[in-house]
């Protein structure tokens, strides 16, 4: 049973990786041709900034996920629920604080980096959208603890595959 779950986890993760790579290989040239090189240059910059913020999210969720998994494996559901609720509360408070930072940064992005005036509105909007996607991911990442604790990582991969498609 455990071996079949491991194989299923591996296959679903590989499919997720292949689909992500295929999407990136198609999407990047499409965006460069559609937006132009100057406008497209702000997209990786925005993605990189959001990636730095992801470190905070991973630190938060991995620590709580570890304790949740231990409690779950020991069949201590009350303790597992406590860890889950604490993690969700911390992620919610963190999302509010980071959301304020994202809003502030997007409003004053032209003071921080050099943005051509004709792209300013679009760069602000892109930063806000990427920031919102990050915040949603930060909040929903808490819910991946249960599939991990039960060795059902393929469930998370299936959701990611559906998101890609």
PDB file of C-alpha atoms in Angstrom:
ATOM      1  CA  UNK A   1       0.000   0.000   0.000  1.00  0.00           C
ATOM      2  CA  UNK A   2       2.768   2.445   0.967  1.00  0.00           C
ATOM      3  CA  UNK A   3       4.748   1.540  -2.156  1.00  0.00           C
ATOM      4  CA  UNK A   4       1.764   2.188  -4.430  1.00  0.00           C
ATOM      5  CA  UNK A   5       1.190   5.599  -2.768  1.00  0.00           C
ATOM      6  CA  UNK A   6       4.860   6.458  -3.258  1.00  0.00           C
ATOM      7  CA  UNK A   7       4.672   5.537  -6.933  1.00  0.00           C
ATOM      8  CA  UNK A   8       1.469   7.544  -7.330  1.00  0.00           C
ATOM      9  CA  UNK A   9       3.091  10.518  -5.537  1.00  0.00           C
ATOM     10  CA  UNK A  10       6.148  10.292  -7.807  1.00  0.00           C
ATOM     11  CA  UNK A  11       4.140  10.016 -11.029  1.00  0.00           C
ATOM     12  CA  UNK A  12       1.834  12.908 -10.134  1.00  0.00           C
ATOM     13  CA  UNK A  13       4.778  15.126  -9.157  1.00  0.00           C
ATOM     14  CA  UNK A  14       6.602  14.304 -12.395  1.00  0.00           C
ATOM     15  CA  UNK A  15       3.483  15.087 -14.440  1.00  0.00           C
ATOM     16  CA  UNK A  16       3.123  18.356 -12.530  1.00  0.00           C
ATOM     17  CA  UNK A  17       6.762  19.233 -13.319  1.00  0.00           C
ATOM     18  CA  UNK A  18       6.476  18.364 -17.014  1.00  0.00           C
ATOM     19  CA  UNK A  19       3.271  20.393 -17.425  1.00  0.00           C
ATOM     20  CA  UNK A  20       4.801  23.374 -15.592  1.00  0.00           C
ATOM     21  CA  UNK A  21       7.870  23.288 -17.828  1.00  0.00           C
ATOM     22  CA  UNK A  22       5.763  22.973 -20.991  1.00  0.00           C
ATOM     23  CA  UNK A  23       3.598  25.902 -19.931  1.00  0.00           C
ATOM     24  CA  UNK A  24       6.659  28.036 -19.213  1.00  0.00           C
ATOM     25  CA  UNK A  25       8.262  27.164 -22.544  1.00  0.00           C
ATOM     26  CA  UNK A  26       5.121  28.265 -24.348  1.00  0.00           C
ATOM     27  CA  UNK A  27       4.134  31.204 -22.145  1.00  0.00           C
ATOM     28  CA  UNK A  28       7.435  33.122 -22.011  1.00  0.00           C
ATOM     29  CA  UNK A  29       7.851  33.556 -25.804  1.00  0.00           C
ATOM     30  CA  UNK A  30       4.143  34.342 -26.103  1.00  0.00           C
ATOM     31  CA  UNK A  31       4.406  37.078 -23.462  1.00  0.00           C
ATOM     32  CA  UNK A  32       7.574  38.565 -24.967  1.00  0.00           C
ATOM     33  CA  UNK A  33       5.955  38.718 -28.406  1.00  0.00           C
ATOM     34  CA  UNK A  34       2.723  40.147 -26.990  1.00  0.00           C
ATOM     35  CA  UNK A  35       4.091  42.632 -24.445  1.00  0.00           C
ATOM     36  CA  UNK A  36       7.496  43.486 -25.870  1.00  0.00           C
ATOM     37  CA  UNK A  37      10.840  43.022 -24.153  1.00  0.00           C
ATOM     38  CA  UNK A  38      10.729  46.184 -22.035  1.00  0.00           C
ATOM     39  CA  UNK A  39       7.314  45.452 -20.533  1.00  0.00           C
ATOM     40  CA  UNK A  40       8.080  41.744 -20.137  1.00  0.00           C
ATOM     41  CA  UNK A  41      11.223  42.595 -18.157  1.00  0.00           C
ATOM     42  CA  UNK A  42       9.088  43.683 -15.211  1.00  0.00           C
ATOM     43  CA  UNK A  43       7.333  40.308 -14.962  1.00  0.00           C
ATOM     44  CA  UNK A  44      10.399  38.270 -13.880  1.00  0.00           C
ATOM     45  CA  UNK A  45      11.357  41.135 -11.560  1.00  0.00           C
ATOM     46  CA  UNK A  46       7.936  40.977  -9.927  1.00  0.00           C
ATOM     47  CA  UNK A  47       8.073  37.182  -9.756  1.00  0.00           C
ATOM     48  CA  UNK A  48      11.490  37.335  -8.118  1.00  0.00           C
ATOM     49  CA  UNK A  49      10.290  39.735  -5.438  1.00  0.00           C
ATOM     50  CA  UNK A  50       7.359  37.450  -4.675  1.00  0.00           C
ATOM     51  CA  UNK A  51       9.761  34.471  -4.568  1.00  0.00           C
ATOM     52  CA  UNK A  52      11.740  36.208  -1.831  1.00  0.00           C
ATOM     53  CA  UNK A  53       8.567  36.588   0.194  1.00  0.00           C
ATOM     54  CA  UNK A  54       7.880  32.877  -0.282  1.00  0.00           C
ATOM     55  CA  UNK A  55      10.811  32.139   2.035  1.00  0.00           C
ATOM     56  CA  UNK A  56       8.744  33.585   4.898  1.00  0.00           C
ATOM     57  CA  UNK A  57       5.774  31.433   3.947  1.00  0.00           C
ATOM     58  CA  UNK A  58       7.827  28.239   3.673  1.00  0.00           C
ATOM     59  CA  UNK A  59       9.475  28.864   7.048  1.00  0.00           C
ATOM     60  CA  UNK A  60       6.075  29.315   8.652  1.00  0.00           C
ATOM     61  CA  UNK A  61       4.312  26.359   7.086  1.00  0.00           C
ATOM     62  CA  UNK A  62       7.146  23.828   7.196  1.00  0.00           C
ATOM     63  CA  UNK A  63       7.632  24.266  10.929  1.00  0.00           C
ATOM     64  CA  UNK A  64       3.945  23.903  11.719  1.00  0.00           C
ATOM     65  CA  UNK A  65       3.583  21.135   9.136  1.00  0.00           C
ATOM     66  CA  UNK A  66       6.249  19.094  10.889  1.00  0.00           C
ATOM     67  CA  UNK A  67       4.494  19.262  14.238  1.00  0.00           C
ATOM     68  CA  UNK A  68       1.093  18.675  12.615  1.00  0.00           C
ATOM     69  CA  UNK A  69       2.448  15.547  10.907  1.00  0.00           C
ATOM     70  CA  UNK A  70       3.942  14.188  14.130  1.00  0.00           C
ATOM     71  CA  UNK A  71       0.688  14.769  16.019  1.00  0.00           C
ATOM     72  CA  UNK A  72      -1.346  13.238  13.184  1.00  0.00           C
ATOM     73  CA  UNK A  73       0.894  10.164  12.959  1.00  0.00           C
ATOM     74  CA  UNK A  74       0.543   9.695  16.735  1.00  0.00           C
ATOM     75  CA  UNK A  75      -3.266   9.873  16.318  1.00  0.00           C
ATOM     76  CA  UNK A  76      -3.409  12.945  18.546  1.00  0.00           C
ATOM     77  CA  UNK A  77      -6.114  14.792  16.604  1.00  0.00           C
ATOM     78  CA  UNK A  78      -6.618  17.516  19.215  1.00  0.00           C
ATOM     79  CA  UNK A  79      -2.939  18.470  19.061  1.00  0.00           C
ATOM     80  CA  UNK A  80      -2.958  18.258  15.238  1.00  0.00           C
ATOM     81  CA  UNK A  81      -5.971  20.581  15.113  1.00  0.00           C
ATOM     82  CA  UNK A  82      -4.219  23.002  17.467  1.00  0.00           C
ATOM     83  CA  UNK A  83      -1.159  23.108  15.214  1.00  0.00           C
ATOM     84  CA  UNK A  84      -3.328  23.543  12.128  1.00  0.00           C
ATOM     85  CA  UNK A  85      -5.375  26.368  13.663  1.00  0.00           C
ATOM     86  CA  UNK A  86      -2.283  28.128  14.972  1.00  0.00           C
ATOM     87  CA  UNK A  87      -0.624  27.872  11.571  1.00  0.00           C
ATOM     88  CA  UNK A  88      -3.729  29.157   9.808  1.00  0.00           C
ATOM     89  CA  UNK A  89      -3.973  32.096  12.227  1.00  0.00           C
ATOM     90  CA  UNK A  90      -0.287  32.939  11.795  1.00  0.00           C
ATOM     91  CA  UNK A  91      -0.618  32.726   8.004  1.00  0.00           C
ATOM     92  CA  UNK A  92      -3.694  34.970   8.100  1.00  0.00           C
ATOM     93  CA  UNK A  93      -1.955  37.616  10.210  1.00  0.00           C
ATOM     94  CA  UNK A  94       1.173  37.302   8.070  1.00  0.00           C
ATOM     95  CA  UNK A  95      -0.907  37.689   4.914  1.00  0.00           C
ATOM     96  CA  UNK A  96      -2.442  40.895   6.218  1.00  0.00           C
ATOM     97  CA  UNK A  97       0.970  42.344   7.096  1.00  0.00           C
ATOM     98  CA  UNK A  98       2.571  41.252   3.828  1.00  0.00           C
ATOM     99  CA  UNK A  99      -0.515  42.485   1.946  1.00  0.00           C
ATOM    100  CA  UNK A 100       0.057  45.957   3.396  1.00  0.00           C
ATOM    101  CA  UNK A 101       3.706  45.744   2.325  1.00  0.00           C
ATOM    102  CA  UNK A 102       2.693  44.681  -1.192  1.00  0.00           C
ATOM    103  CA  UNK A 103       0.178  47.517  -1.439  1.00  0.00           C
ATOM    104  CA  UNK A 104       2.739  50.060  -0.205  1.00  0.00           C
ATOM    105  CA  UNK A 105       5.420  48.738  -2.551  1.00  0.00           C
ATOM    106  CA  UNK A 106       3.099  48.763  -5.568  1.00  0.00           C
ATOM    107  CA  UNK A 107       1.976  52.335  -4.896  1.00  0.00           C
ATOM    108  CA  UNK A 108       5.556  53.593  -4.699  1.00  0.00           C
ATOM    109  CA  UNK A 109       7.198  51.183  -7.132  1.00  0.00           C
ATOM    110  CA  UNK A 110       8.357  54.041  -9.341  1.00  0.00           C
ATOM    111  CA  UNK A 111      10.312  55.456  -6.376  1.00  0.00           C
ATOM    112  CA  UNK A 112      12.042  52.121  -5.798  1.00  0.00           C
ATOM    113  CA  UNK A 113      12.815  51.025  -9.367  1.00  0.00           C
ATOM    114  CA  UNK A 114      12.922  52.869 -12.665  1.00  0.00           C
ATOM    115  CA  UNK A 115       9.586  52.302 -14.412  1.00  0.00           C
ATOM    116  CA  UNK A 116       8.722  54.113 -17.642  1.00  0.00           C
ATOM    117  CA  UNK A 117       5.682  56.308 -17.147  1.00  0.00           C
ATOM    118  CA  UNK A 118       3.686  54.566 -19.866  1.00  0.00           C
ATOM    119  CA  UNK A 119       4.147  51.202 -18.077  1.00  0.00           C
ATOM    120  CA  UNK A 120       3.638  52.420 -14.505  1.00  0.00           C
ATOM    121  CA  UNK A 121      -0.035  51.465 -14.201  1.00  0.00           C
ATOM    122  CA  UNK A 122       0.566  48.022 -15.712  1.00  0.00           C
ATOM    123  CA  UNK A 123       3.600  47.331 -13.510  1.00  0.00           C
ATOM    124  CA  UNK A 124       1.640  48.329 -10.410  1.00  0.00           C
ATOM    125  CA  UNK A 125      -1.225  46.090 -11.456  1.00  0.00           C
ATOM    126  CA  UNK A 126       1.123  43.177 -12.203  1.00  0.00           C
ATOM    127  CA  UNK A 127       2.770  43.553  -8.808  1.00  0.00           C
ATOM    128  CA  UNK A 128      -0.609  43.637  -7.073  1.00  0.00           C
ATOM    129  CA  UNK A 129      -1.806  40.546  -8.944  1.00  0.00           C
ATOM    130  CA  UNK A 130       1.379  38.580  -8.231  1.00  0.00           C
ATOM    131  CA  UNK A 131       1.153  39.701  -4.626  1.00  0.00           C
ATOM    132  CA  UNK A 132      -2.441  38.498  -4.357  1.00  0.00           C
ATOM    133  CA  UNK A 133      -1.498  35.151  -5.899  1.00  0.00           C
ATOM    134  CA  UNK A 134       1.304  34.860  -3.326  1.00  0.00           C
ATOM    135  CA  UNK A 135      -1.055  35.680  -0.448  1.00  0.00           C
ATOM    136  CA  UNK A 136      -3.600  33.122  -1.627  1.00  0.00           C
ATOM    137  CA  UNK A 137      -0.816  30.556  -1.936  1.00  0.00           C
ATOM    138  CA  UNK A 138       0.442  31.403   1.539  1.00  0.00           C
ATOM    139  CA  UNK A 139      -2.991  30.831   3.034  1.00  0.00           C
ATOM    140  CA  UNK A 140      -3.755  27.674   1.065  1.00  0.00           C
ATOM    141  CA  UNK A 141      -0.342  26.085   1.665  1.00  0.00           C
ATOM    142  CA  UNK A 142      -1.480  25.287   5.193  1.00  0.00           C
ATOM    143  CA  UNK A 143      -3.956  22.828   3.703  1.00  0.00           C
ATOM    144  CA  UNK A 144      -1.174  20.746   2.123  1.00  0.00           C
ATOM    145  CA  UNK A 145      -0.116  19.494   5.569  1.00  0.00           C
ATOM    146  CA  UNK A 146      -2.888  16.895   5.718  1.00  0.00           C
ATOM    147  CA  UNK A 147      -2.049  15.170   2.403  1.00  0.00           C
ATOM    148  CA  UNK A 148       1.625  15.166   3.404  1.00  0.00           C
ATOM    149  CA  UNK A 149       0.903  13.711   6.838  1.00  0.00           C
ATOM    150  CA  UNK A 150      -1.189  10.940   5.266  1.00  0.00           C
ATOM    151  CA  UNK A 151       1.296  10.233   2.432  1.00  0.00           C
ATOM    152  CA  UNK A 152      -1.192  11.460  -0.171  1.00  0.00           C
ATOM    153  CA  UNK A 153       0.966  14.094  -1.825  1.00  0.00           C
ATOM    154  CA  UNK A 154      -0.558  13.134  -5.162  1.00  0.00           C
ATOM    155  CA  UNK A 155      -3.725  15.000  -4.105  1.00  0.00           C
ATOM    156  CA  UNK A 156      -1.766  18.258  -3.952  1.00  0.00           C
ATOM    157  CA  UNK A 157      -0.133  17.469  -7.307  1.00  0.00           C
ATOM    158  CA  UNK A 158      -3.515  16.817  -8.901  1.00  0.00           C
ATOM    159  CA  UNK A 159      -4.747  20.225  -7.716  1.00  0.00           C
ATOM    160  CA  UNK A 160      -1.586  21.837  -9.162  1.00  0.00           C
ATOM    161  CA  UNK A 161      -2.101  20.013 -12.476  1.00  0.00           C
ATOM    162  CA  UNK A 162      -5.688  21.244 -12.652  1.00  0.00           C
ATOM    163  CA  UNK A 163      -4.449  24.791 -11.950  1.00  0.00           C
ATOM    164  CA  UNK A 164      -1.920  24.523 -14.787  1.00  0.00           C
ATOM    165  CA  UNK A 165      -4.512  23.205 -17.229  1.00  0.00           C
TER     166      UNK A 165
END
